[in-house]
Amino acid sequence: AIDFCNLSSAALFFLSVMLIEPKTSPFNIKLGLIYGLIVGVGYILFSQVNLDPLILSLLIGNLGARLLGKILV
């Protein structure tokens, strides 16, 4: 289970800086929602298999948003 009451400093940095960084996050609202969904689901999946969920979910989210941006736009 995810413990939201005990966020680490790495998770806070991830949420406040890396996730919303303008160069990699999408500008479109629809793509932004898809990006957030990909990162959230990726975090849950990667945390279940003992991989680094923060970095891997951000990587998958950035790649997924770029690919969907080229397909949808």
XYZ file of C-alpha atoms in Angstrom:
73
model
C 0.000 0.000 0.000
C 1.078 3.565 -0.597
C 1.644 5.574 2.590
C 0.683 9.166 1.785
C 1.346 10.427 5.311
C 5.035 9.578 5.202
C 6.332 11.197 2.000
C 10.095 11.243 1.646
C 12.048 14.298 0.550
C 12.753 12.550 -2.767
C 9.034 12.105 -3.375
C 8.326 15.754 -2.519
C 11.085 16.889 -4.902
C 9.696 14.587 -7.576
C 6.154 15.948 -7.170
C 7.065 19.627 -6.893
C 9.929 19.947 -9.403
C 10.512 17.015 -11.730
C 6.931 16.061 -12.556
C 5.805 19.578 -13.536
C 9.050 20.685 -15.213
C 8.004 22.709 -18.312
C 10.503 21.242 -20.799
C 9.256 17.679 -20.406
C 5.637 17.970 -19.282
C 3.017 18.464 -22.006
C 1.423 21.866 -22.662
C -1.966 20.583 -23.772
C -4.549 19.933 -21.023
C -5.623 16.581 -22.500
C -2.019 15.410 -22.823
C -1.309 16.668 -19.306
C -4.083 14.489 -17.912
C -2.824 11.488 -19.859
C 0.725 12.241 -18.675
C -0.407 12.338 -15.053
C -2.350 9.115 -15.476
C 0.644 7.337 -17.037
C 2.975 8.522 -14.268
C 0.513 7.602 -11.510
C -0.193 4.127 -12.843
C 3.508 3.624 -13.567
C 4.373 4.563 -9.995
C 1.920 2.034 -8.590
C 3.092 -0.734 -10.928
C 6.828 -0.131 -10.444
C 6.505 0.090 -6.663
C 4.938 -3.378 -6.631
C 7.963 -4.999 -8.305
C 10.640 -3.264 -6.187
C 11.976 -1.032 -8.958
C 12.642 2.691 -8.499
C 9.078 3.905 -9.048
C 9.766 7.646 -9.138
C 12.340 7.697 -11.906
C 10.844 4.900 -13.996
C 7.310 6.315 -13.894
C 8.632 9.752 -14.872
C 10.571 8.218 -17.772
C 7.579 6.229 -19.015
C 5.307 9.257 -18.585
C 7.621 11.524 -20.568
C 8.031 8.988 -23.367
C 4.322 8.209 -23.441
C 3.303 11.878 -23.532
C 5.783 12.596 -26.342
C 4.542 9.688 -28.432
C 0.875 10.495 -27.806
C 1.563 14.164 -28.558
C 2.931 13.262 -31.973
C 0.018 10.928 -32.666
C -2.796 13.158 -31.392
C -1.517 16.556 -32.546
